PDB file of C-alpha atoms and ligand atoms in Angstrom:
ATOM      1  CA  UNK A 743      17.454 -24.237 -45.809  1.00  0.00           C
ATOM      2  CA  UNK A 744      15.913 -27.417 -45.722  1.00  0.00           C
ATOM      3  CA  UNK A 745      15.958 -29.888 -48.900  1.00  0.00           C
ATOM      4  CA  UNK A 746      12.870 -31.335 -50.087  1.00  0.00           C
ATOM      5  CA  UNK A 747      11.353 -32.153 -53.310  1.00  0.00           C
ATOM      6  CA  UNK A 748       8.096 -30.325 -54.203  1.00  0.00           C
ATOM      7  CA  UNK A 749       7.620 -28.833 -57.525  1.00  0.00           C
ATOM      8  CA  UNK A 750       6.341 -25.434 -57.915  1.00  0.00           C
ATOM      9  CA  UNK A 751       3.030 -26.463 -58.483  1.00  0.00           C
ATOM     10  CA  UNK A 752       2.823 -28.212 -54.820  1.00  0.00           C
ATOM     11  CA  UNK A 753       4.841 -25.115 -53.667  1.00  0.00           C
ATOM     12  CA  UNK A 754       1.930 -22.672 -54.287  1.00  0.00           C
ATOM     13  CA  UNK A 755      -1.081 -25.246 -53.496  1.00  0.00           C
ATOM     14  CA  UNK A 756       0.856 -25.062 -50.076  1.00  0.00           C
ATOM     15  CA  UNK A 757       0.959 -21.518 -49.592  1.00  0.00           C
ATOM     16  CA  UNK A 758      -2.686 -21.429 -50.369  1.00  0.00           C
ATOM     17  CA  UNK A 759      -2.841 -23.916 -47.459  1.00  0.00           C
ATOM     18  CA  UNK A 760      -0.640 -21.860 -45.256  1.00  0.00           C
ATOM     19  CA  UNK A 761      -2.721 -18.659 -45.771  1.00  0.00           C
ATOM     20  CA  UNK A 762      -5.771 -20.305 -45.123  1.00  0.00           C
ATOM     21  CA  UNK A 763      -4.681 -21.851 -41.669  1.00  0.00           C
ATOM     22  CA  UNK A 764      -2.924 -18.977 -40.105  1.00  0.00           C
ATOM     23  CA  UNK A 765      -6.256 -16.717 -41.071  1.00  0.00           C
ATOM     24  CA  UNK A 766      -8.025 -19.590 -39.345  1.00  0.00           C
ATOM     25  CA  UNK A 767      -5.884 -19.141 -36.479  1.00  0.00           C
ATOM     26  CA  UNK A 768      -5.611 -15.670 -35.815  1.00  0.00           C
ATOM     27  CA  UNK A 769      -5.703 -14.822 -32.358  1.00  0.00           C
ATOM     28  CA  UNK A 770      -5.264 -18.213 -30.866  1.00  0.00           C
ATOM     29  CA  UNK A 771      -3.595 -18.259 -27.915  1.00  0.00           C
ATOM     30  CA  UNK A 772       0.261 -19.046 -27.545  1.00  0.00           C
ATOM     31  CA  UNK A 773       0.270 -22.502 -26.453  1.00  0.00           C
ATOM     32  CA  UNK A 774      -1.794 -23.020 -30.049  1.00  0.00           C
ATOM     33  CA  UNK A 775      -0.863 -20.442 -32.588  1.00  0.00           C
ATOM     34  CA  UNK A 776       0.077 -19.639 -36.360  1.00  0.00           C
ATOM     35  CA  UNK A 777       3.500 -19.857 -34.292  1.00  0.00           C
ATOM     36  CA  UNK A 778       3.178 -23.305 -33.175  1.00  0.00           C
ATOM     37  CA  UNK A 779       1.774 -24.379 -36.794  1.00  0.00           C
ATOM     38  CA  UNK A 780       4.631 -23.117 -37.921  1.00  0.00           C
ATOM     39  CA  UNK A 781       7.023 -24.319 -36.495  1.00  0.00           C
ATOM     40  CA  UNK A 782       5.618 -27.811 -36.389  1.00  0.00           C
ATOM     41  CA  UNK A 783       5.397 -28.010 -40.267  1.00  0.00           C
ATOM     42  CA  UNK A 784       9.453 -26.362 -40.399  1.00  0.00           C
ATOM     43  CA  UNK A 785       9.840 -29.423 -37.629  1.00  0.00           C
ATOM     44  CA  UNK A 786       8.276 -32.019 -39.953  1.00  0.00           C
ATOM     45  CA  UNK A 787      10.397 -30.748 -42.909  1.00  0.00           C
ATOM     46  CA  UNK A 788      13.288 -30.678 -41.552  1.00  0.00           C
ATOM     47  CA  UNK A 789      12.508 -34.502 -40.089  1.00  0.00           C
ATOM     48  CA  UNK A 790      11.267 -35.719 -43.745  1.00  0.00           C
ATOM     49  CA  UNK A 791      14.402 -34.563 -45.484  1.00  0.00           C
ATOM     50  CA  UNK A 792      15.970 -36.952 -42.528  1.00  0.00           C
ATOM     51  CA  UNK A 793      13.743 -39.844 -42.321  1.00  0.00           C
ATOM     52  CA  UNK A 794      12.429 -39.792 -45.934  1.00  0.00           C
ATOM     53  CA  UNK A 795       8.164 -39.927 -46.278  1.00  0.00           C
ATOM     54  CA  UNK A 796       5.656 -38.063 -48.863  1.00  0.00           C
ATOM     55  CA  UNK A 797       6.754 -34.462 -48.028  1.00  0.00           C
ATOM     56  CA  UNK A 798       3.132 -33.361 -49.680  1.00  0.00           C
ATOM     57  CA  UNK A 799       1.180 -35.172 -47.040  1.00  0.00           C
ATOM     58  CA  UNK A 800       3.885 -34.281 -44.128  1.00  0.00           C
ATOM     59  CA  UNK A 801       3.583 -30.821 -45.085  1.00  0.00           C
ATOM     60  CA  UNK A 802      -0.020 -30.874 -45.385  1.00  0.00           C
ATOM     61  CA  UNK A 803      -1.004 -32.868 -42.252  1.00  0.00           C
ATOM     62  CA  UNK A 804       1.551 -30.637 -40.423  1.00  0.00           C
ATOM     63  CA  UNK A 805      -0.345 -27.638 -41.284  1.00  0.00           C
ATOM     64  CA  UNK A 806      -3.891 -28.739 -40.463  1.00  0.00           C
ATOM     65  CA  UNK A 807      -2.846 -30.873 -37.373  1.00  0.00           C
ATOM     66  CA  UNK A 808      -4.461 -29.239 -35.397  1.00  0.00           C
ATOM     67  CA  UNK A 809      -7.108 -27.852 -37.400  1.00  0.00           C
ATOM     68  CA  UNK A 810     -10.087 -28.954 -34.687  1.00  0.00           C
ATOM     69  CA  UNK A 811      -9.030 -29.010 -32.030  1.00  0.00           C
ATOM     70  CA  UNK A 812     -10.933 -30.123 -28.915  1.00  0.00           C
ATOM     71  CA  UNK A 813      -9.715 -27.493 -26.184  1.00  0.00           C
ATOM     72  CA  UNK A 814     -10.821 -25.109 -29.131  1.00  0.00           C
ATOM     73  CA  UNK A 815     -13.944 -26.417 -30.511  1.00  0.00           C
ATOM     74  CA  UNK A 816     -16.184 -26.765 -28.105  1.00  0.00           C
ATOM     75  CA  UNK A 817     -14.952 -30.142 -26.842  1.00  0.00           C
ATOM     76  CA  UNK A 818     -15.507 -32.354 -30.101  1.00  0.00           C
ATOM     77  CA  UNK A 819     -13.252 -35.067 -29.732  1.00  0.00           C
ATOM     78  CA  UNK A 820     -11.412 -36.857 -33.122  1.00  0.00           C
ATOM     79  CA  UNK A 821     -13.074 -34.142 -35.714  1.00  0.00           C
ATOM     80  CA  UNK A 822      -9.986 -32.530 -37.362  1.00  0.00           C
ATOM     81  CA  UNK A 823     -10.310 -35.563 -40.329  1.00  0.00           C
ATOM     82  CA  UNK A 824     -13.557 -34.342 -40.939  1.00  0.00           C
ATOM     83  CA  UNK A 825     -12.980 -30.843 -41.297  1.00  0.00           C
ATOM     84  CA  UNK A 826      -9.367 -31.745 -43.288  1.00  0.00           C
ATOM     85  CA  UNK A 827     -11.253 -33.625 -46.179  1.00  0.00           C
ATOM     86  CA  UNK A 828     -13.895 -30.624 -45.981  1.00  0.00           C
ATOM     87  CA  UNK A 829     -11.301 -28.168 -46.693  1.00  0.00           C
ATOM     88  CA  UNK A 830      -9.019 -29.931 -48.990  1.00  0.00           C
ATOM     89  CA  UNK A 831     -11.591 -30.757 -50.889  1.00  0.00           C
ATOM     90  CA  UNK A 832     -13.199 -27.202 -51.030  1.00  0.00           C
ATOM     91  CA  UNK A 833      -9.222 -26.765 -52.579  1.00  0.00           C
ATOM     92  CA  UNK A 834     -10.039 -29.477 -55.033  1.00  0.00           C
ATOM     93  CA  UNK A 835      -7.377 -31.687 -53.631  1.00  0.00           C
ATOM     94  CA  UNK A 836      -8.516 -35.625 -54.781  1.00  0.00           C
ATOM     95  CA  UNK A 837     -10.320 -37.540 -52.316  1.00  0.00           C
ATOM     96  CA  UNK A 838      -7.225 -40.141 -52.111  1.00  0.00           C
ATOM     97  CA  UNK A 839      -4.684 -37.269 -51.011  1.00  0.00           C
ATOM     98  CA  UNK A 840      -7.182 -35.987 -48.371  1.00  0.00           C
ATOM     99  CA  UNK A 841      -8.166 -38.811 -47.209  1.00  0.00           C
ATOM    100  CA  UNK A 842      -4.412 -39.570 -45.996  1.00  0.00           C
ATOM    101  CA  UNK A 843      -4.010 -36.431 -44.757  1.00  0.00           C
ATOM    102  CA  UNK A 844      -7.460 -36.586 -42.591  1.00  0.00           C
ATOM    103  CA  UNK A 845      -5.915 -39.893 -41.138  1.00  0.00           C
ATOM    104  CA  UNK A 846      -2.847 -38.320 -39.458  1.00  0.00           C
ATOM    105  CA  UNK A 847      -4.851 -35.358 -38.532  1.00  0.00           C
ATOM    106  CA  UNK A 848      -6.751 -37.305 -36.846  1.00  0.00           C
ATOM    107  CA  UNK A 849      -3.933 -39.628 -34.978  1.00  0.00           C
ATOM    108  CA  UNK A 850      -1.716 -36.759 -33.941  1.00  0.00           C
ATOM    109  CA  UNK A 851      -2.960 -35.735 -30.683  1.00  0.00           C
ATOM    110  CA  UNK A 852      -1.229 -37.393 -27.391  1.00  0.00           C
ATOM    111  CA  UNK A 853      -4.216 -39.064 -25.656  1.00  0.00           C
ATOM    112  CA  UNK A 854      -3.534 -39.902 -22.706  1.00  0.00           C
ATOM    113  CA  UNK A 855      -0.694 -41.466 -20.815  1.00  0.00           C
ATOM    114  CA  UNK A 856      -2.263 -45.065 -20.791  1.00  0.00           C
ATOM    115  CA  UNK A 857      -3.273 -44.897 -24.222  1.00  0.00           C
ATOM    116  CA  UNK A 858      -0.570 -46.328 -26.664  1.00  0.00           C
ATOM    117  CA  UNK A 859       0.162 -44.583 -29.786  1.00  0.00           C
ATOM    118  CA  UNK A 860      -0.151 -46.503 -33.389  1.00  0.00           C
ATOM    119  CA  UNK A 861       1.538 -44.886 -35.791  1.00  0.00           C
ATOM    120  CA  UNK A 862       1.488 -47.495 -39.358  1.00  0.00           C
ATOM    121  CA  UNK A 863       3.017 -44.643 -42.069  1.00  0.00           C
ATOM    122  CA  UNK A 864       6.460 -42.809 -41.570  1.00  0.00           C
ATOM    123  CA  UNK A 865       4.311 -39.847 -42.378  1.00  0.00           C
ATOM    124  CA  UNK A 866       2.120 -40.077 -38.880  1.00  0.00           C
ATOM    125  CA  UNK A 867       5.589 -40.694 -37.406  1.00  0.00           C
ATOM    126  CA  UNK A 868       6.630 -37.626 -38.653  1.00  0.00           C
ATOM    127  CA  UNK A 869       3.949 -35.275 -37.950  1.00  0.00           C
ATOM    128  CA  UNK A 870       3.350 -36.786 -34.208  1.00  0.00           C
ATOM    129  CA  UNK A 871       7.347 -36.282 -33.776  1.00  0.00           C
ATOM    130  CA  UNK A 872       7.115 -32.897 -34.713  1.00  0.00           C
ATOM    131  CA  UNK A 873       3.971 -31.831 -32.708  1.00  0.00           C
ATOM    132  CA  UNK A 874       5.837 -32.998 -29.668  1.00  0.00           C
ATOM    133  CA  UNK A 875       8.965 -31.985 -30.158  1.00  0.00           C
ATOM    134  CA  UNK A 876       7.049 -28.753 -30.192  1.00  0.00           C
ATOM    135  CA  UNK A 877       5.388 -29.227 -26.619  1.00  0.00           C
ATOM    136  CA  UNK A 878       9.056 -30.361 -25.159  1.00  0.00           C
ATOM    137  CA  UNK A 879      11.789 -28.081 -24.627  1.00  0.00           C
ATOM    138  CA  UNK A 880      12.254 -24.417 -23.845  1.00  0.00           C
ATOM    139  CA  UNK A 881       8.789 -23.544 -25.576  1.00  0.00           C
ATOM    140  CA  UNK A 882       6.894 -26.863 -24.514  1.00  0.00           C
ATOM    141  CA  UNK A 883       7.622 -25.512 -20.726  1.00  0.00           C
ATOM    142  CA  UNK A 884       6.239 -21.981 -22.116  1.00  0.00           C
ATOM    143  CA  UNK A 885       3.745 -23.327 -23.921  1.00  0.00           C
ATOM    144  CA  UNK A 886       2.284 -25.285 -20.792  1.00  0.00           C
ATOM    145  CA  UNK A 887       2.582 -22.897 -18.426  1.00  0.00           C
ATOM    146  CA  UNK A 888       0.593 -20.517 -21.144  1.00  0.00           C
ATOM    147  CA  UNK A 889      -2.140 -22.913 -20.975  1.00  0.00           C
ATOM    148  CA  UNK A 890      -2.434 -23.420 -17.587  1.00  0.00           C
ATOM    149  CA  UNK A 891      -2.316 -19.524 -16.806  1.00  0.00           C
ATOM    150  CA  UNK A 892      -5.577 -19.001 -19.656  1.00  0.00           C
ATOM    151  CA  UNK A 893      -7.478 -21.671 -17.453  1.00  0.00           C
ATOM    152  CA  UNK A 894      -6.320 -19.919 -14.459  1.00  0.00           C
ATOM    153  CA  UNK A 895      -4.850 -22.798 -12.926  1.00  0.00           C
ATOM    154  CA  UNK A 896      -2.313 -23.174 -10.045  1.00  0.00           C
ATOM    155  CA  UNK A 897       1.309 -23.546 -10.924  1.00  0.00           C
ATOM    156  CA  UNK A 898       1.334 -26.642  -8.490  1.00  0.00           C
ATOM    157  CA  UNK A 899      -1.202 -28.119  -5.723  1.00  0.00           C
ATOM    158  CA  UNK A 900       1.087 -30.196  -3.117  1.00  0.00           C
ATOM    159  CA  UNK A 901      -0.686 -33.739  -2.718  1.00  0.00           C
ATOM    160  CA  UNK A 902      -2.799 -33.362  -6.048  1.00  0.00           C
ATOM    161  CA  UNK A 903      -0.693 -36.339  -7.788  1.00  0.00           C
ATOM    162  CA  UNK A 904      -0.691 -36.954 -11.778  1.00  0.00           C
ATOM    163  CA  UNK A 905      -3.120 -39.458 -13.264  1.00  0.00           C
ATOM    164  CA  UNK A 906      -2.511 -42.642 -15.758  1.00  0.00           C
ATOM    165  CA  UNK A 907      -5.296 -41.029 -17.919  1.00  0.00           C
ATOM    166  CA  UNK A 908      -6.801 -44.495 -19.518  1.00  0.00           C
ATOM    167  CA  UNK A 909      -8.902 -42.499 -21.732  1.00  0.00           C
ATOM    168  CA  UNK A 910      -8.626 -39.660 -24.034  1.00  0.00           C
ATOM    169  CA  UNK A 911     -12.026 -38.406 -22.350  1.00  0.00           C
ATOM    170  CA  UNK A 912     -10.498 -38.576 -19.001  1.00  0.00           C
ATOM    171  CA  UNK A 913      -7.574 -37.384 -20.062  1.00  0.00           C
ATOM    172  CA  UNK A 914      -9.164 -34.244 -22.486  1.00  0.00           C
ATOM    173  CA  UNK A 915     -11.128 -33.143 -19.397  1.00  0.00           C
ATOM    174  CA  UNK A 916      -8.928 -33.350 -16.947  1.00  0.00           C
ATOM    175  CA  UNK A 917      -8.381 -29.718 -14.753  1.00  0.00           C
ATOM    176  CA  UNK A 918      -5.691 -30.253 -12.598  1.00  0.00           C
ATOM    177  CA  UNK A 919      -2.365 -27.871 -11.960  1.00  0.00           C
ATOM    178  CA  UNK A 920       0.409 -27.605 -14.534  1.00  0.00           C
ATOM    179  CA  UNK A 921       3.338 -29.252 -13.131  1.00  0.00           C
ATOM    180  CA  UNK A 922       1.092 -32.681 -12.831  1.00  0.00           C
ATOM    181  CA  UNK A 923       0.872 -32.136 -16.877  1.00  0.00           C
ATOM    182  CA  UNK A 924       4.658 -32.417 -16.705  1.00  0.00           C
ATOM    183  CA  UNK A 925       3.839 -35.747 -15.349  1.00  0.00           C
ATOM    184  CA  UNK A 926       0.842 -36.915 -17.338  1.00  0.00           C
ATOM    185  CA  UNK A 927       2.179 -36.213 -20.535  1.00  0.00           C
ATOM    186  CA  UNK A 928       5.781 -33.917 -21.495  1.00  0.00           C
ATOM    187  CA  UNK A 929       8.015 -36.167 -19.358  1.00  0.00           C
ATOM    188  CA  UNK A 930       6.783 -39.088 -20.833  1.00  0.00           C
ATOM    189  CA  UNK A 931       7.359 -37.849 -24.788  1.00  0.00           C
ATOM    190  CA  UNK A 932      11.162 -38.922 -24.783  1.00  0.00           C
ATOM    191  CA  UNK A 933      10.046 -42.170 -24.731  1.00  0.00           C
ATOM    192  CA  UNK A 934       6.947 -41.763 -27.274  1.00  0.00           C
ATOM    193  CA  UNK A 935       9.249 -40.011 -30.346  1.00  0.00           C
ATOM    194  CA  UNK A 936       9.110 -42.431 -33.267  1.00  0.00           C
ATOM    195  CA  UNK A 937      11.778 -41.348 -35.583  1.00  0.00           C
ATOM    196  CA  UNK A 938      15.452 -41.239 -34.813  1.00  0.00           C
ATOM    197  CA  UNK A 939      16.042 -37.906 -35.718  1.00  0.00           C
ATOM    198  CA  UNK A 940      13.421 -37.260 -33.420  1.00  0.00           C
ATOM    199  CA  UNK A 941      14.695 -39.243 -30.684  1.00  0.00           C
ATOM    200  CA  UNK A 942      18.281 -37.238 -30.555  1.00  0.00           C
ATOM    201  CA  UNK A 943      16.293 -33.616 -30.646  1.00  0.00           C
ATOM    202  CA  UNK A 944      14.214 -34.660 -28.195  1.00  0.00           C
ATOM    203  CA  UNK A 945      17.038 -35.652 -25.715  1.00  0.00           C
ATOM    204  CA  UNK A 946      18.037 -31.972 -24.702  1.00  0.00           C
ATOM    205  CA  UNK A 947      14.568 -31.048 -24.717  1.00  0.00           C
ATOM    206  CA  UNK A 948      13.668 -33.761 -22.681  1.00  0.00           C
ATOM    207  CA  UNK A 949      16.687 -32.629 -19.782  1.00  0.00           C
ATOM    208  CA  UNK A 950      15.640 -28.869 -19.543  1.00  0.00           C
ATOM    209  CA  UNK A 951      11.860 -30.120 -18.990  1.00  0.00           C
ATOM    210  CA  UNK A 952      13.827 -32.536 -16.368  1.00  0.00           C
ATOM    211  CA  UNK A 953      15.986 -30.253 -14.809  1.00  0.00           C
ATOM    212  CA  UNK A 954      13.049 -27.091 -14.553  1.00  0.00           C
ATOM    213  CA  UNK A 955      10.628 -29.842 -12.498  1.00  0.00           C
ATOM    214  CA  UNK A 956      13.253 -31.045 -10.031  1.00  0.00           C
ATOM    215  CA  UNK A 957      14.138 -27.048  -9.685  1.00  0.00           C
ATOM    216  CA  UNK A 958      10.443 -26.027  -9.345  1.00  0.00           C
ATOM    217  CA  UNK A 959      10.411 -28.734  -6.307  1.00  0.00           C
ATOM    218  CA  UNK A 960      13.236 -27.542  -4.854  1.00  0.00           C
ATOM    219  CA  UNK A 961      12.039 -24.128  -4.939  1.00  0.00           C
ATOM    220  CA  UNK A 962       9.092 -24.684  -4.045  1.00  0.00           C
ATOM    221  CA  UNK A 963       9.488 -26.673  -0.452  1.00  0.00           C
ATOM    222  CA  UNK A 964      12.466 -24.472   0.648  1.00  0.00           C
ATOM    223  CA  UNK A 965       9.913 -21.164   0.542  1.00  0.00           C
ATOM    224  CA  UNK A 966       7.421 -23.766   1.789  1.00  0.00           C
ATOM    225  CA  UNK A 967      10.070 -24.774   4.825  1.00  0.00           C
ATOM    226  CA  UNK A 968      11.000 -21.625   5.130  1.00  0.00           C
TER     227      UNK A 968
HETATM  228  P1  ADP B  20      -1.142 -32.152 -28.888  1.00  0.00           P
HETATM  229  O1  ADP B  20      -0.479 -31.067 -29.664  1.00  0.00           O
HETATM  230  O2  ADP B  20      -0.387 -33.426 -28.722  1.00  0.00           O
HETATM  231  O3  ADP B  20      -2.573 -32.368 -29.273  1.00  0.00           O
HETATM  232  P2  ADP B  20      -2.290 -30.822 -26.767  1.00  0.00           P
HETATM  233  O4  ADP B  20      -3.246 -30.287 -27.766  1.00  0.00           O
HETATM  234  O5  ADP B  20      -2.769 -31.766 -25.711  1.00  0.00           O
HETATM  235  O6  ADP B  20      -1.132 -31.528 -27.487  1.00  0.00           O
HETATM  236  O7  ADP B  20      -1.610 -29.620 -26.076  1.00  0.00           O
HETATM  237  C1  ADP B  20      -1.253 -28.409 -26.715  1.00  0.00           C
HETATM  238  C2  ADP B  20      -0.338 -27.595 -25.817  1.00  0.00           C
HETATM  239  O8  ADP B  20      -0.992 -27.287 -24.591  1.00  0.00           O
HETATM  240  C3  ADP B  20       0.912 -28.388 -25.455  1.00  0.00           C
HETATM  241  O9  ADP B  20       2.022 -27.556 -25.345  1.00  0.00           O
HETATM  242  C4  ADP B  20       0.528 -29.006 -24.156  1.00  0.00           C
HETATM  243  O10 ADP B  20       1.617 -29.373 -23.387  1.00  0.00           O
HETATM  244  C5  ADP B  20      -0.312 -27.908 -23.524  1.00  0.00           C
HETATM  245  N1  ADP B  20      -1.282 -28.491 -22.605  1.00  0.00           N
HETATM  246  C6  ADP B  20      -2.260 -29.371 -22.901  1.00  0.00           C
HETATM  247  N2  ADP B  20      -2.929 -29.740 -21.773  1.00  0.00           N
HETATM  248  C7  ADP B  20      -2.335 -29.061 -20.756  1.00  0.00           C
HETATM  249  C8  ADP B  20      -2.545 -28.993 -19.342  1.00  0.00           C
HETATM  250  N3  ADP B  20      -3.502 -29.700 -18.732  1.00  0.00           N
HETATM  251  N4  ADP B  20      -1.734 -28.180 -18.611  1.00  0.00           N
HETATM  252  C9  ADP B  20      -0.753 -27.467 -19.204  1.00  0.00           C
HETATM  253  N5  ADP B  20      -0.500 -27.480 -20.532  1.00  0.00           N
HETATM  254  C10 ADP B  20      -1.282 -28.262 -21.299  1.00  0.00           C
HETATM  255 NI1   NI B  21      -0.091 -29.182 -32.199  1.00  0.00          NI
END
């Protein structure tokens, strides 16, 4: 069980919160899910009873992270703030409290390799630890190769080689195969990971994700040899 320190009170304005995302996110696909909502929030609780931080906003932000999301919106880039401070204040959350939450909403997302991540508050730390802890691993390899499969995109191209997106446009609209994604982005998340709690759960993660690509190559050019 993990320790934190919300009072009743927050304890029910959260499971108000929770009910009203997962409806919102009923039948999502797997790479974006109640499931992944979940366990991103149980990730960013279990990092703020580590790393210390407001565990209202942490548990808030982790629920609405990804709230508007631009593979899911239509392509609006940067709007989950927006609709955060709609719906928290449609709660009758103060304008303060939302406001802080929009702001990490809205900072989550990775954005491209070449764009640097600015994370002020332990709280952004938090909830952009969490979100990619969530997209490394076991279930970040799933998670990837769910997306890829919805777009109907190839496993691998040979020659198609990973970009240094510079933008978050260039990197949002980007259609290439899955294993260059590997390269563009869940490879490089070891070395993004703010917290230190962060940093040590990411390490395994980090060496499956490792270890499946250089397998995936090998498998793949001796059937190609072959
Ligand atoms: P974040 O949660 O940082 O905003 P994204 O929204 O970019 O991450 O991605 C959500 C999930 O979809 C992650 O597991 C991510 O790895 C996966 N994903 C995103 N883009 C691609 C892609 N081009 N190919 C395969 N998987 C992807
Ligand atoms: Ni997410």
């Amino acid at each position: 069980m993990i320790q934190h320190s919300l009072s009743e009170f927050q304890l029910s304005q959260l499971e108000i919160l929770k009910n009203l995302v997962e409806a919102r996110f009923s039948g999502h696909g797997a790479d974006h899910d109640w499931y992944h909502i979940e366990r991103v929030h149980q990730l960013a609780m279990y990092l703020q009873s580590k790393e210390g931080g407001d565990p209202m906003i942490i548990a808030f932000a982790s629920l609405l992270h990804d709230i508007s999301d631009h593979k899911l919106n239509g392509g609006i880039l940067n709007d989950g703030g927006r609709v955060t401070r709609q719906i928290l204040g449609d709660l009758g959350h103060e304008e303060a409290f939302s406001a802080k939450v929009a702001e990490i909403v809205d900072g989550v997302s990775f954005k491209g390799a070449g764009i640097p991540d600015t994370a002020s508050t332990i709280e952004m730390q938090i909830v952009r630890d969490a979100d990619r802890l969530d997209a490394m691993g076991a279930i970040g390899i799933a998670r990837a190769f769910h997306f890829g499969g919805s777009r109907n995109r190839p496993f691998y191209i040979p020659n198609q080689l990973p970009s240094d997106h510079k933008t978050f446009e260039a990197y949002s609209t980007d259609k290439s195969h899955t294993i260059n994604h590997f390269h563009e982005k869940l490879l490089l998340l070891k070395d993004r990971l703010h917290t230190n709690t962060a940093k040590e759960m990411g390490e395994s993660r980090h060496r499956l994700m490792a270890d499946f690509v250089d397998a995936f190559y090998h498998d793949w050019n001796f059937s190609s040899e072959s």
